[in-house]
Structure formats: C-alpha cells, structure tokens
Amino acid sequence: MLPAFLLALREGLEAALIVGIVLGVLRKLGHNRQQVSVWQGAVAAIAVSLVAALLLYAVGLKMEGAAEQIFEGVTMLLAAGILTWMIFWMQTQGRRINRELETGVRQAVSGMGGNKGHWALFSVAFIAVLREGIETALFLTATTFTAGGQATLLGALLGLSAAAALGYILFATTRQLNVKRFFQVTSVLLILFAAGLVAHSIHEFNEVGWIPAVVEHLWDTNAVLDEKSSLGLILKALFGYNGNPSLTEVLGYVVYWAALIFGVRRLPQALTAPGAGQAIR
C-alpha cells in the first residue's frame, strides 16, 4: 500500500500545484469567472486517466502464463524508466512549469470570447493534469504486480485524498508547505521503488527466457527473511526484495544504480545550464 500511497501523493500534489498555478494566474488577471473552465479540464483529465488505469489493469488480468509475465515485466520496466526520468526532469526543468503555464493562460485569456476562451483554458488544464494522470496510471499498474490490486487501490485513494487536502491547505489558507523538500524526500523513496521495479522486471524476463538467469539463485536469504513473510512482502513491494535473486536480476539492479549515480553527477551541470532551474518551490 505504501508505494501506491507515495506515488499517488506525489503525482496528485503535482496536479494540485498545476491547477493552483493556473487558477492563481486567472485571479491575478481578473478572470475569476473563467476558473470553471480550468476545473472542467482538470476533471476531464482525471476521468481519462482513470479509464487508462482500468484498461491497463484489465489487459493485465486477461493475460495468462508467459504473456502475463511479459506484460508485467515490460510495464514495470517502463514505469521505472518514466519514474526516474520524471524525477530528474523535475530537478532540472521544474521551474519552467510555472512560467510555461502562466504563458499558456495569458494566451488563452488574450483570446477570450465565447467558446474559444473556454476551450483554450480547458486545454491548458487538461493537458497539464493528463500528463500526471497517465503517469500515475502506469505507475499504479506496475505497483499492482508487486503489492496486489486491493492494497494498491487503497494506497492510491489515500494518497490522492492526502494530495487534495495538501493542495487545499496550500491555496486556501495561510499555511505553508516546503514543497521543494517534499519532492526531495519522495524522490529518494521513489527511486528506491524504481530500482525494485527494474529488478522485478528482469525476474519476470528470466521466467519467460527473454533474459538468461546465468546463475539461477545467486544467494538465498529466505531462511533469514522469507520473501513471502509479512516483512518480506512489504520489502518486495517497496524495494523489489527477492530472497533468491538470479545473477542478471542483481546485475540489473546494480546497473540501474550505476546509471543513476552517473546521472546525479551530471545533474549540477544541468542545473547551471542556461534556462535550467530547480524543482517547484
């Protein structure tokens, strides 16, 4: 449940911040009446994202045997890649979100008049929130393969509820949240989760013969901590714990961290590049 909660909380808060930025620009420009268009766009994006999540989950349920393992492996690997890219993108390009959204809103407002202005604002909110929603759908689908559907659904609902509450506190009261620190902490936790997804996807590919195990069981710690025990299942859902991993599973985990460290070392250069900025504050 915890991985789904963290994913939904982070993505939900990003969506809440986006909607808040758009509403704030409209308020600053004196177009409060047009806020309904923004809410309609956000709600429509959430509905489309929910349908996408249900379709992905339904496709996974219909598959059996090797096809199911391949689908799970590809989904987890894709989710890990997008999750890692998203975290680095937020660190290097996050500041531009505010400026780009404000530019889009100003352009929409400048073309106000009948349905044109409504659909312009609707599109700004819809596209911005849809990106977060589709990412969340993919991440939660991958989470169901390690944590189970019921736990994932409960965690996602709690995470989205918490994100909505935090969004309300940020924009309807005088209380402040250190958003930058929030994203830093959740980024570390989600990177650990992404590393587990990479290892688990390789495990699925080992099962279908796409990637050779080389050494089927590099070690076996199930006698100390059984992967099917309560703690083992929690660690599996969070970090991809496997009591008896294959050699290629371990290598995949190590390669992911090596690539991540390389990316972190290059991050300061990206942050000092022209036009680059830190994550949303």
PDB file of C-alpha atoms in Angstrom:
ATOM      1  CA  MET A   1       0.000   0.000   0.000  1.00  0.00           C
ATOM      2  CA  LEU A   2       2.860   2.406   0.814  1.00  0.00           C
ATOM      3  CA  PRO A   3       4.321   2.563  -2.741  1.00  0.00           C
ATOM      4  CA  ALA A   4       0.869   3.342  -4.175  1.00  0.00           C
ATOM      5  CA  PHE A   5       0.310   5.959  -1.469  1.00  0.00           C
ATOM      6  CA  LEU A   6       3.620   7.714  -2.205  1.00  0.00           C
ATOM      7  CA  LEU A   7       3.080   7.618  -5.964  1.00  0.00           C
ATOM      8  CA  ALA A   8      -0.474   8.940  -5.742  1.00  0.00           C
ATOM      9  CA  LEU A   9       0.507  11.573  -3.176  1.00  0.00           C
ATOM     10  CA  ARG A  10       3.366  12.932  -5.246  1.00  0.00           C
ATOM     11  CA  GLU A  11       1.574  12.892  -8.594  1.00  0.00           C
ATOM     12  CA  GLY A  12      -1.630  14.177  -7.029  1.00  0.00           C
ATOM     13  CA  LEU A  13       0.177  17.081  -5.377  1.00  0.00           C
ATOM     14  CA  GLU A  14       1.890  17.937  -8.669  1.00  0.00           C
ATOM     15  CA  ALA A  15      -1.530  18.058 -10.346  1.00  0.00           C
ATOM     16  CA  ALA A  16      -2.886  20.178  -7.475  1.00  0.00           C
ATOM     17  CA  LEU A  17       0.026  22.594  -7.833  1.00  0.00           C
ATOM     18  CA  ILE A  18      -0.573  22.864 -11.571  1.00  0.00           C
ATOM     19  CA  VAL A  19      -4.267  23.646 -11.096  1.00  0.00           C
ATOM     20  CA  GLY A  20      -3.358  26.117  -8.358  1.00  0.00           C
ATOM     21  CA  ILE A  21      -0.881  27.916 -10.618  1.00  0.00           C
ATOM     22  CA  VAL A  22      -3.459  28.250 -13.401  1.00  0.00           C
ATOM     23  CA  LEU A  23      -6.153  29.480 -11.000  1.00  0.00           C
ATOM     24  CA  GLY A  24      -3.688  31.923  -9.450  1.00  0.00           C
ATOM     25  CA  VAL A  25      -2.833  33.424 -12.844  1.00  0.00           C
ATOM     26  CA  LEU A  26      -6.528  33.823 -13.670  1.00  0.00           C
ATOM     27  CA  ARG A  27      -7.106  35.531 -10.322  1.00  0.00           C
ATOM     28  CA  LYS A  28      -4.166  37.862 -10.937  1.00  0.00           C
ATOM     29  CA  LEU A  29      -5.510  38.758 -14.378  1.00  0.00           C
ATOM     30  CA  GLY A  30      -9.010  39.373 -13.005  1.00  0.00           C
ATOM     31  CA  HIS A  31     -10.717  36.458 -14.787  1.00  0.00           C
ATOM     32  CA  ASN A  32     -12.101  34.569 -11.796  1.00  0.00           C
ATOM     33  CA  ARG A  33     -15.248  33.656 -13.716  1.00  0.00           C
ATOM     34  CA  GLN A  34     -13.165  31.520 -16.081  1.00  0.00           C
ATOM     35  CA  GLN A  35     -11.963  29.247 -13.284  1.00  0.00           C
ATOM     36  CA  VAL A  36     -14.788  26.829 -14.069  1.00  0.00           C
ATOM     37  CA  SER A  37     -13.108  26.051 -17.408  1.00  0.00           C
ATOM     38  CA  VAL A  38      -9.936  25.061 -15.546  1.00  0.00           C
ATOM     39  CA  TRP A  39     -11.826  22.774 -13.187  1.00  0.00           C
ATOM     40  CA  GLN A  40     -13.651  21.154 -16.093  1.00  0.00           C
ATOM     41  CA  GLY A  41     -10.350  20.484 -17.858  1.00  0.00           C
ATOM     42  CA  ALA A  42      -8.815  19.013 -14.697  1.00  0.00           C
ATOM     43  CA  VAL A  43     -11.812  16.760 -14.015  1.00  0.00           C
ATOM     44  CA  ALA A  44     -11.852  15.560 -17.636  1.00  0.00           C
ATOM     45  CA  ALA A  45      -8.125  14.707 -17.430  1.00  0.00           C
ATOM     46  CA  ILE A  46      -8.697  12.758 -14.205  1.00  0.00           C
ATOM     47  CA  ALA A  47     -11.537  10.812 -15.852  1.00  0.00           C
ATOM     48  CA  VAL A  48      -9.377   9.915 -18.874  1.00  0.00           C
ATOM     49  CA  SER A  49      -6.523   8.861 -16.577  1.00  0.00           C
ATOM     50  CA  LEU A  50      -8.877   6.646 -14.572  1.00  0.00           C
ATOM     51  CA  VAL A  51     -10.092   4.944 -17.745  1.00  0.00           C
ATOM     52  CA  ALA A  52      -6.462   4.415 -18.833  1.00  0.00           C
ATOM     53  CA  ALA A  53      -5.627   2.835 -15.459  1.00  0.00           C
ATOM     54  CA  LEU A  54      -8.628   0.498 -15.655  1.00  0.00           C
ATOM     55  CA  LEU A  55      -7.746  -0.528 -19.219  1.00  0.00           C
ATOM     56  CA  LEU A  56      -4.132  -1.301 -18.288  1.00  0.00           C
ATOM     57  CA  TYR A  57      -5.266  -3.320 -15.290  1.00  0.00           C
ATOM     58  CA  ALA A  58      -7.900  -5.168 -17.346  1.00  0.00           C
ATOM     59  CA  VAL A  59      -5.341  -6.080 -20.009  1.00  0.00           C
ATOM     60  CA  GLY A  60      -3.051  -7.496 -17.329  1.00  0.00           C
ATOM     61  CA  LEU A  61      -5.867  -9.583 -15.824  1.00  0.00           C
ATOM     62  CA  LYS A  62      -6.776 -11.153 -19.171  1.00  0.00           C
ATOM     63  CA  MET A  63      -3.243 -12.399 -19.817  1.00  0.00           C
ATOM     64  CA  GLU A  64      -2.004 -15.743 -18.585  1.00  0.00           C
ATOM     65  CA  GLY A  65       1.268 -17.635 -18.462  1.00  0.00           C
ATOM     66  CA  ALA A  66       4.202 -16.200 -20.400  1.00  0.00           C
ATOM     67  CA  ALA A  67       2.132 -13.372 -21.883  1.00  0.00           C
ATOM     68  CA  GLU A  68       1.233 -12.185 -18.390  1.00  0.00           C
ATOM     69  CA  GLN A  69       4.864 -12.285 -17.250  1.00  0.00           C
ATOM     70  CA  ILE A  70       5.998 -10.373 -20.328  1.00  0.00           C
ATOM     71  CA  PHE A  71       3.290  -7.751 -19.822  1.00  0.00           C
ATOM     72  CA  GLU A  72       4.240  -7.333 -16.156  1.00  0.00           C
ATOM     73  CA  GLY A  73       7.951  -7.156 -16.957  1.00  0.00           C
ATOM     74  CA  VAL A  74       7.534  -4.571 -19.713  1.00  0.00           C
ATOM     75  CA  THR A  75       5.107  -2.482 -17.631  1.00  0.00           C
ATOM     76  CA  MET A  76       7.404  -2.435 -14.589  1.00  0.00           C
ATOM     77  CA  LEU A  77      10.470  -1.606 -16.678  1.00  0.00           C
ATOM     78  CA  LEU A  78       8.625   1.186 -18.492  1.00  0.00           C
ATOM     79  CA  ALA A  79       7.279   2.553 -15.201  1.00  0.00           C
ATOM     80  CA  ALA A  80      10.757   2.538 -13.654  1.00  0.00           C
ATOM     81  CA  GLY A  81      12.212   4.383 -16.648  1.00  0.00           C
ATOM     82  CA  ILE A  82       9.497   7.057 -16.705  1.00  0.00           C
ATOM     83  CA  LEU A  83       9.602   7.425 -12.926  1.00  0.00           C
ATOM     84  CA  THR A  84      13.351   8.014 -12.951  1.00  0.00           C
ATOM     85  CA  TRP A  85      13.135  10.409 -15.907  1.00  0.00           C
ATOM     86  CA  MET A  86      10.330  12.325 -14.189  1.00  0.00           C
ATOM     87  CA  ILE A  87      12.393  12.850 -11.032  1.00  0.00           C
ATOM     88  CA  PHE A  88      15.415  14.151 -12.949  1.00  0.00           C
ATOM     89  CA  TRP A  89      13.216  16.295 -15.182  1.00  0.00           C
ATOM     90  CA  MET A  90      11.609  17.922 -12.151  1.00  0.00           C
ATOM     91  CA  GLN A  91      15.036  18.759 -10.748  1.00  0.00           C
ATOM     92  CA  THR A  92      16.321  20.366 -13.943  1.00  0.00           C
ATOM     93  CA  GLN A  93      13.217  21.827 -15.580  1.00  0.00           C
ATOM     94  CA  GLY A  94      10.687  22.190 -12.757  1.00  0.00           C
ATOM     95  CA  ARG A  95      10.951  25.972 -12.514  1.00  0.00           C
ATOM     96  CA  ARG A  96       9.801  26.327 -16.111  1.00  0.00           C
ATOM     97  CA  ILE A  97       6.426  24.777 -15.279  1.00  0.00           C
ATOM     98  CA  ASN A  98       5.229  27.957 -13.596  1.00  0.00           C
ATOM     99  CA  ARG A  99       6.354  30.172 -16.475  1.00  0.00           C
ATOM    100  CA  GLU A 100       5.003  27.901 -19.211  1.00  0.00           C
ATOM    101  CA  LEU A 101       1.623  27.546 -17.512  1.00  0.00           C
ATOM    102  CA  GLU A 102       1.366  31.287 -16.982  1.00  0.00           C
ATOM    103  CA  THR A 103       2.215  31.884 -20.643  1.00  0.00           C
ATOM    104  CA  GLY A 104      -0.444  29.402 -21.719  1.00  0.00           C
ATOM    105  CA  VAL A 105      -3.078  31.006 -19.502  1.00  0.00           C
ATOM    106  CA  ARG A 106      -2.226  34.513 -20.722  1.00  0.00           C
ATOM    107  CA  GLN A 107      -2.522  33.366 -24.330  1.00  0.00           C
ATOM    108  CA  ALA A 108      -5.870  31.743 -23.560  1.00  0.00           C
ATOM    109  CA  VAL A 109      -7.121  34.879 -21.814  1.00  0.00           C
ATOM    110  CA  SER A 110      -5.977  37.125 -24.659  1.00  0.00           C
ATOM    111  CA  GLY A 111      -8.208  35.126 -26.992  1.00  0.00           C
ATOM    112  CA  MET A 112     -11.236  35.282 -24.703  1.00  0.00           C
ATOM    113  CA  GLY A 113     -14.581  35.366 -26.421  1.00  0.00           C
ATOM    114  CA  GLY A 114     -17.313  32.750 -26.462  1.00  0.00           C
ATOM    115  CA  ASN A 115     -16.263  29.125 -26.575  1.00  0.00           C
ATOM    116  CA  LYS A 116     -12.771  29.902 -27.824  1.00  0.00           C
ATOM    117  CA  GLY A 117     -11.570  31.195 -24.464  1.00  0.00           C
ATOM    118  CA  HIS A 118     -13.298  28.392 -22.593  1.00  0.00           C
ATOM    119  CA  TRP A 119     -11.690  25.642 -24.656  1.00  0.00           C
ATOM    120  CA  ALA A 120      -8.284  27.323 -24.516  1.00  0.00           C
ATOM    121  CA  LEU A 121      -8.295  27.320 -20.703  1.00  0.00           C
ATOM    122  CA  PHE A 122      -9.857  23.844 -20.667  1.00  0.00           C
ATOM    123  CA  SER A 123      -6.972  22.574 -22.832  1.00  0.00           C
ATOM    124  CA  VAL A 124      -4.275  24.161 -20.667  1.00  0.00           C
ATOM    125  CA  ALA A 125      -5.597  22.415 -17.542  1.00  0.00           C
ATOM    126  CA  PHE A 126      -6.499  19.174 -19.346  1.00  0.00           C
ATOM    127  CA  ILE A 127      -3.088  18.620 -20.943  1.00  0.00           C
ATOM    128  CA  ALA A 128      -1.139  19.554 -17.808  1.00  0.00           C
ATOM    129  CA  VAL A 129      -3.159  17.306 -15.486  1.00  0.00           C
ATOM    130  CA  LEU A 130      -3.435  14.477 -18.031  1.00  0.00           C
ATOM    131  CA  ARG A 131       0.347  14.062 -18.087  1.00  0.00           C
ATOM    132  CA  GLU A 132       0.360  13.495 -14.338  1.00  0.00           C
ATOM    133  CA  GLY A 133      -2.670  11.232 -14.564  1.00  0.00           C
ATOM    134  CA  ILE A 134      -1.297   8.924 -17.262  1.00  0.00           C
ATOM    135  CA  GLU A 135       1.993   8.625 -15.384  1.00  0.00           C
ATOM    136  CA  THR A 136       0.078   7.717 -12.233  1.00  0.00           C
ATOM    137  CA  ALA A 137      -1.971   5.115 -14.114  1.00  0.00           C
ATOM    138  CA  LEU A 138       1.182   3.427 -15.394  1.00  0.00           C
ATOM    139  CA  PHE A 139       2.945   3.541 -12.012  1.00  0.00           C
ATOM    140  CA  LEU A 140      -0.031   2.134 -10.132  1.00  0.00           C
ATOM    141  CA  THR A 141      -0.465  -0.646 -12.699  1.00  0.00           C
ATOM    142  CA  ALA A 142       3.159  -1.642 -12.127  1.00  0.00           C
ATOM    143  CA  THR A 143       2.590  -1.477  -8.363  1.00  0.00           C
ATOM    144  CA  THR A 144      -0.298  -3.953  -8.522  1.00  0.00           C
ATOM    145  CA  PHE A 145       2.128  -6.625  -9.745  1.00  0.00           C
ATOM    146  CA  THR A 146       4.183  -6.401  -6.537  1.00  0.00           C
ATOM    147  CA  ALA A 147       1.694  -5.197  -3.903  1.00  0.00           C
ATOM    148  CA  GLY A 148      -1.628  -6.567  -5.167  1.00  0.00           C
ATOM    149  CA  GLY A 149      -4.692  -4.815  -6.551  1.00  0.00           C
ATOM    150  CA  GLN A 150      -6.559  -4.205  -3.283  1.00  0.00           C
ATOM    151  CA  ALA A 151      -3.565  -2.710  -1.449  1.00  0.00           C
ATOM    152  CA  THR A 152      -2.696  -0.574  -4.474  1.00  0.00           C
ATOM    153  CA  LEU A 153      -6.245   0.781  -4.758  1.00  0.00           C
ATOM    154  CA  LEU A 154      -6.395   1.635  -1.055  1.00  0.00           C
ATOM    155  CA  GLY A 155      -2.969   3.283  -1.111  1.00  0.00           C
ATOM    156  CA  ALA A 156      -3.854   5.283  -4.222  1.00  0.00           C
ATOM    157  CA  LEU A 157      -7.120   6.543  -2.724  1.00  0.00           C
ATOM    158  CA  LEU A 158      -5.381   7.584   0.486  1.00  0.00           C
ATOM    159  CA  GLY A 159      -2.560   9.256  -1.447  1.00  0.00           C
ATOM    160  CA  LEU A 160      -4.898  11.215  -3.714  1.00  0.00           C
ATOM    161  CA  SER A 161      -7.005  12.258  -0.721  1.00  0.00           C
ATOM    162  CA  ALA A 162      -3.892  13.492   1.083  1.00  0.00           C
ATOM    163  CA  ALA A 163      -2.763  15.347  -2.054  1.00  0.00           C
ATOM    164  CA  ALA A 164      -6.157  17.049  -2.358  1.00  0.00           C
ATOM    165  CA  ALA A 165      -6.005  18.078   1.308  1.00  0.00           C
ATOM    166  CA  LEU A 166      -2.459  19.452   0.939  1.00  0.00           C
ATOM    167  CA  GLY A 167      -3.467  21.313  -2.211  1.00  0.00           C
ATOM    168  CA  TYR A 168      -6.365  22.918  -0.378  1.00  0.00           C
ATOM    169  CA  ILE A 169      -4.123  23.925   2.520  1.00  0.00           C
ATOM    170  CA  LEU A 170      -1.579  25.463   0.144  1.00  0.00           C
ATOM    171  CA  PHE A 171      -4.014  27.622  -1.789  1.00  0.00           C
ATOM    172  CA  ALA A 172      -6.920  28.258   0.590  1.00  0.00           C
ATOM    173  CA  THR A 173      -5.101  29.035   3.851  1.00  0.00           C
ATOM    174  CA  THR A 174      -2.014  30.910   5.004  1.00  0.00           C
ATOM    175  CA  ARG A 175      -0.165  27.717   5.922  1.00  0.00           C
ATOM    176  CA  GLN A 176       2.978  26.867   4.022  1.00  0.00           C
ATOM    177  CA  LEU A 177       4.451  23.577   2.860  1.00  0.00           C
ATOM    178  CA  ASN A 178       8.108  23.171   1.952  1.00  0.00           C
ATOM    179  CA  VAL A 179       7.280  21.743  -1.464  1.00  0.00           C
ATOM    180  CA  LYS A 180      10.906  21.540  -2.531  1.00  0.00           C
ATOM    181  CA  ARG A 181      11.816  19.388   0.486  1.00  0.00           C
ATOM    182  CA  PHE A 182       8.687  17.275  -0.046  1.00  0.00           C
ATOM    183  CA  PHE A 183       9.763  16.426  -3.601  1.00  0.00           C
ATOM    184  CA  GLN A 184      13.341  15.736  -2.467  1.00  0.00           C
ATOM    185  CA  VAL A 185      12.218  13.194   0.135  1.00  0.00           C
ATOM    186  CA  THR A 186       9.669  11.493  -2.113  1.00  0.00           C
ATOM    187  CA  SER A 187      12.204  11.397  -4.964  1.00  0.00           C
ATOM    188  CA  VAL A 188      14.584   9.294  -2.850  1.00  0.00           C
ATOM    189  CA  LEU A 189      11.811   6.884  -1.861  1.00  0.00           C
ATOM    190  CA  LEU A 190      10.507   6.583  -5.413  1.00  0.00           C
ATOM    191  CA  ILE A 191      13.989   5.955  -6.815  1.00  0.00           C
ATOM    192  CA  LEU A 192      14.326   3.034  -4.394  1.00  0.00           C
ATOM    193  CA  PHE A 193      10.942   1.819  -5.621  1.00  0.00           C
ATOM    194  CA  ALA A 194      12.017   2.225  -9.271  1.00  0.00           C
ATOM    195  CA  ALA A 195      15.170   0.176  -8.650  1.00  0.00           C
ATOM    196  CA  GLY A 196      12.983  -2.599  -7.272  1.00  0.00           C
ATOM    197  CA  LEU A 197      10.778  -2.445 -10.365  1.00  0.00           C
ATOM    198  CA  VAL A 198      13.841  -2.889 -12.596  1.00  0.00           C
ATOM    199  CA  ALA A 199      14.975  -5.958 -10.640  1.00  0.00           C
ATOM    200  CA  HIS A 200      11.468  -7.423 -10.585  1.00  0.00           C
ATOM    201  CA  SER A 201      11.007  -6.879 -14.327  1.00  0.00           C
ATOM    202  CA  ILE A 202      14.235  -8.773 -15.013  1.00  0.00           C
ATOM    203  CA  HIS A 203      12.945 -11.563 -12.763  1.00  0.00           C
ATOM    204  CA  GLU A 204       9.840 -11.804 -14.974  1.00  0.00           C
ATOM    205  CA  PHE A 205      12.007 -11.883 -18.107  1.00  0.00           C
ATOM    206  CA  ASN A 206      14.088 -14.670 -16.505  1.00  0.00           C
ATOM    207  CA  GLU A 207      10.893 -16.660 -16.044  1.00  0.00           C
ATOM    208  CA  VAL A 208       9.936 -16.467 -19.738  1.00  0.00           C
ATOM    209  CA  GLY A 209      13.506 -16.931 -21.008  1.00  0.00           C
ATOM    210  CA  TRP A 210      13.938 -13.463 -22.508  1.00  0.00           C
ATOM    211  CA  ILE A 211      16.932 -12.788 -20.278  1.00  0.00           C
ATOM    212  CA  PRO A 212      19.060 -15.733 -19.095  1.00  0.00           C
ATOM    213  CA  ALA A 213      19.458 -16.069 -15.346  1.00  0.00           C
ATOM    214  CA  VAL A 214      23.108 -17.214 -15.793  1.00  0.00           C
ATOM    215  CA  VAL A 215      23.090 -18.174 -12.108  1.00  0.00           C
ATOM    216  CA  GLU A 216      19.552 -19.028 -11.056  1.00  0.00           C
ATOM    217  CA  HIS A 217      19.994 -18.276  -7.352  1.00  0.00           C
ATOM    218  CA  LEU A 218      22.984 -16.079  -6.575  1.00  0.00           C
ATOM    219  CA  TRP A 219      22.167 -16.357  -2.860  1.00  0.00           C
ATOM    220  CA  ASP A 220      19.238 -17.445  -0.705  1.00  0.00           C
ATOM    221  CA  THR A 221      18.232 -15.397   2.343  1.00  0.00           C
ATOM    222  CA  ASN A 222      14.719 -16.801   2.642  1.00  0.00           C
ATOM    223  CA  ALA A 223      15.785 -18.755   5.715  1.00  0.00           C
ATOM    224  CA  VAL A 224      16.578 -15.424   7.400  1.00  0.00           C
ATOM    225  CA  LEU A 225      13.878 -13.263   5.808  1.00  0.00           C
ATOM    226  CA  ASP A 226      11.306 -15.130   3.754  1.00  0.00           C
ATOM    227  CA  GLU A 227      10.149 -13.066   0.775  1.00  0.00           C
ATOM    228  CA  LYS A 228       6.644 -14.433   1.370  1.00  0.00           C
ATOM    229  CA  SER A 229       6.515 -13.311   5.007  1.00  0.00           C
ATOM    230  CA  SER A 230       4.743 -10.091   6.006  1.00  0.00           C
ATOM    231  CA  LEU A 231       8.002  -8.113   6.174  1.00  0.00           C
ATOM    232  CA  GLY A 232       9.282  -9.791   3.020  1.00  0.00           C
ATOM    233  CA  LEU A 233       6.155  -8.816   1.086  1.00  0.00           C
ATOM    234  CA  ILE A 234       6.466  -5.216   2.293  1.00  0.00           C
ATOM    235  CA  LEU A 235      10.113  -5.060   1.205  1.00  0.00           C
ATOM    236  CA  LYS A 236       9.197  -6.693  -2.108  1.00  0.00           C
ATOM    237  CA  ALA A 237       6.519  -4.083  -2.776  1.00  0.00           C
ATOM    238  CA  LEU A 238       8.774  -1.200  -1.732  1.00  0.00           C
ATOM    239  CA  PHE A 239      12.209  -2.189  -2.995  1.00  0.00           C
ATOM    240  CA  GLY A 240      11.773  -5.346  -5.091  1.00  0.00           C
ATOM    241  CA  TYR A 241      13.212  -7.659  -2.441  1.00  0.00           C
ATOM    242  CA  ASN A 242      13.868 -11.210  -3.628  1.00  0.00           C
ATOM    243  CA  GLY A 243      15.283 -13.762  -1.214  1.00  0.00           C
ATOM    244  CA  ASN A 244      16.940 -15.788  -4.002  1.00  0.00           C
ATOM    245  CA  PRO A 245      17.631 -13.483  -6.967  1.00  0.00           C
ATOM    246  CA  SER A 246      19.319 -14.510 -10.181  1.00  0.00           C
ATOM    247  CA  LEU A 247      22.664 -13.099 -11.286  1.00  0.00           C
ATOM    248  CA  THR A 248      21.134 -10.969 -14.051  1.00  0.00           C
ATOM    249  CA  GLU A 249      18.494  -9.668 -11.610  1.00  0.00           C
ATOM    250  CA  VAL A 250      21.246  -8.426  -9.306  1.00  0.00           C
ATOM    251  CA  LEU A 251      23.250  -7.059 -12.240  1.00  0.00           C
ATOM    252  CA  GLY A 252      20.193  -5.149 -13.453  1.00  0.00           C
ATOM    253  CA  TYR A 253      19.783  -3.623 -10.004  1.00  0.00           C
ATOM    254  CA  VAL A 254      23.456  -2.635  -9.880  1.00  0.00           C
ATOM    255  CA  VAL A 255      23.430  -1.203 -13.427  1.00  0.00           C
ATOM    256  CA  TYR A 256      20.369   0.899 -12.567  1.00  0.00           C
ATOM    257  CA  TRP A 257      22.144   2.415  -9.565  1.00  0.00           C
ATOM    258  CA  ALA A 258      25.335   2.979 -11.577  1.00  0.00           C
ATOM    259  CA  ALA A 259      23.354   4.835 -14.241  1.00  0.00           C
ATOM    260  CA  LEU A 260      21.542   6.792 -11.525  1.00  0.00           C
ATOM    261  CA  ILE A 261      24.806   7.862  -9.845  1.00  0.00           C
ATOM    262  CA  PHE A 262      26.162   8.933 -13.220  1.00  0.00           C
ATOM    263  CA  GLY A 263      23.039  10.994 -13.786  1.00  0.00           C
ATOM    264  CA  VAL A 264      23.278  12.587 -10.332  1.00  0.00           C
ATOM    265  CA  ARG A 265      26.851  13.637 -11.009  1.00  0.00           C
ATOM    266  CA  ARG A 266      25.774  15.304 -14.235  1.00  0.00           C
ATOM    267  CA  LEU A 267      22.814  16.999 -12.542  1.00  0.00           C
ATOM    268  CA  PRO A 268      24.802  20.013 -11.211  1.00  0.00           C
ATOM    269  CA  GLN A 269      25.876  20.796 -14.789  1.00  0.00           C
ATOM    270  CA  ALA A 270      22.261  20.659 -15.949  1.00  0.00           C
ATOM    271  CA  LEU A 271      21.169  22.908 -13.090  1.00  0.00           C
ATOM    272  CA  THR A 272      23.710  25.579 -14.052  1.00  0.00           C
ATOM    273  CA  ALA A 273      22.846  25.400 -17.767  1.00  0.00           C
ATOM    274  CA  PRO A 274      21.030  28.427 -19.251  1.00  0.00           C
ATOM    275  CA  GLY A 275      17.299  28.319 -18.568  1.00  0.00           C
ATOM    276  CA  ALA A 276      17.540  25.391 -16.162  1.00  0.00           C
ATOM    277  CA  GLY A 277      16.029  25.559 -12.708  1.00  0.00           C
ATOM    278  CA  GLN A 278      15.234  23.607  -9.593  1.00  0.00           C
ATOM    279  CA  ALA A 279      12.033  21.776  -8.800  1.00  0.00           C
ATOM    280  CA  ILE A 280       8.797  23.538  -7.983  1.00  0.00           C
ATOM    281  CA  ARG A 281       9.144  25.520  -4.767  1.00  0.00           C
TER     282      ARG A 281
END
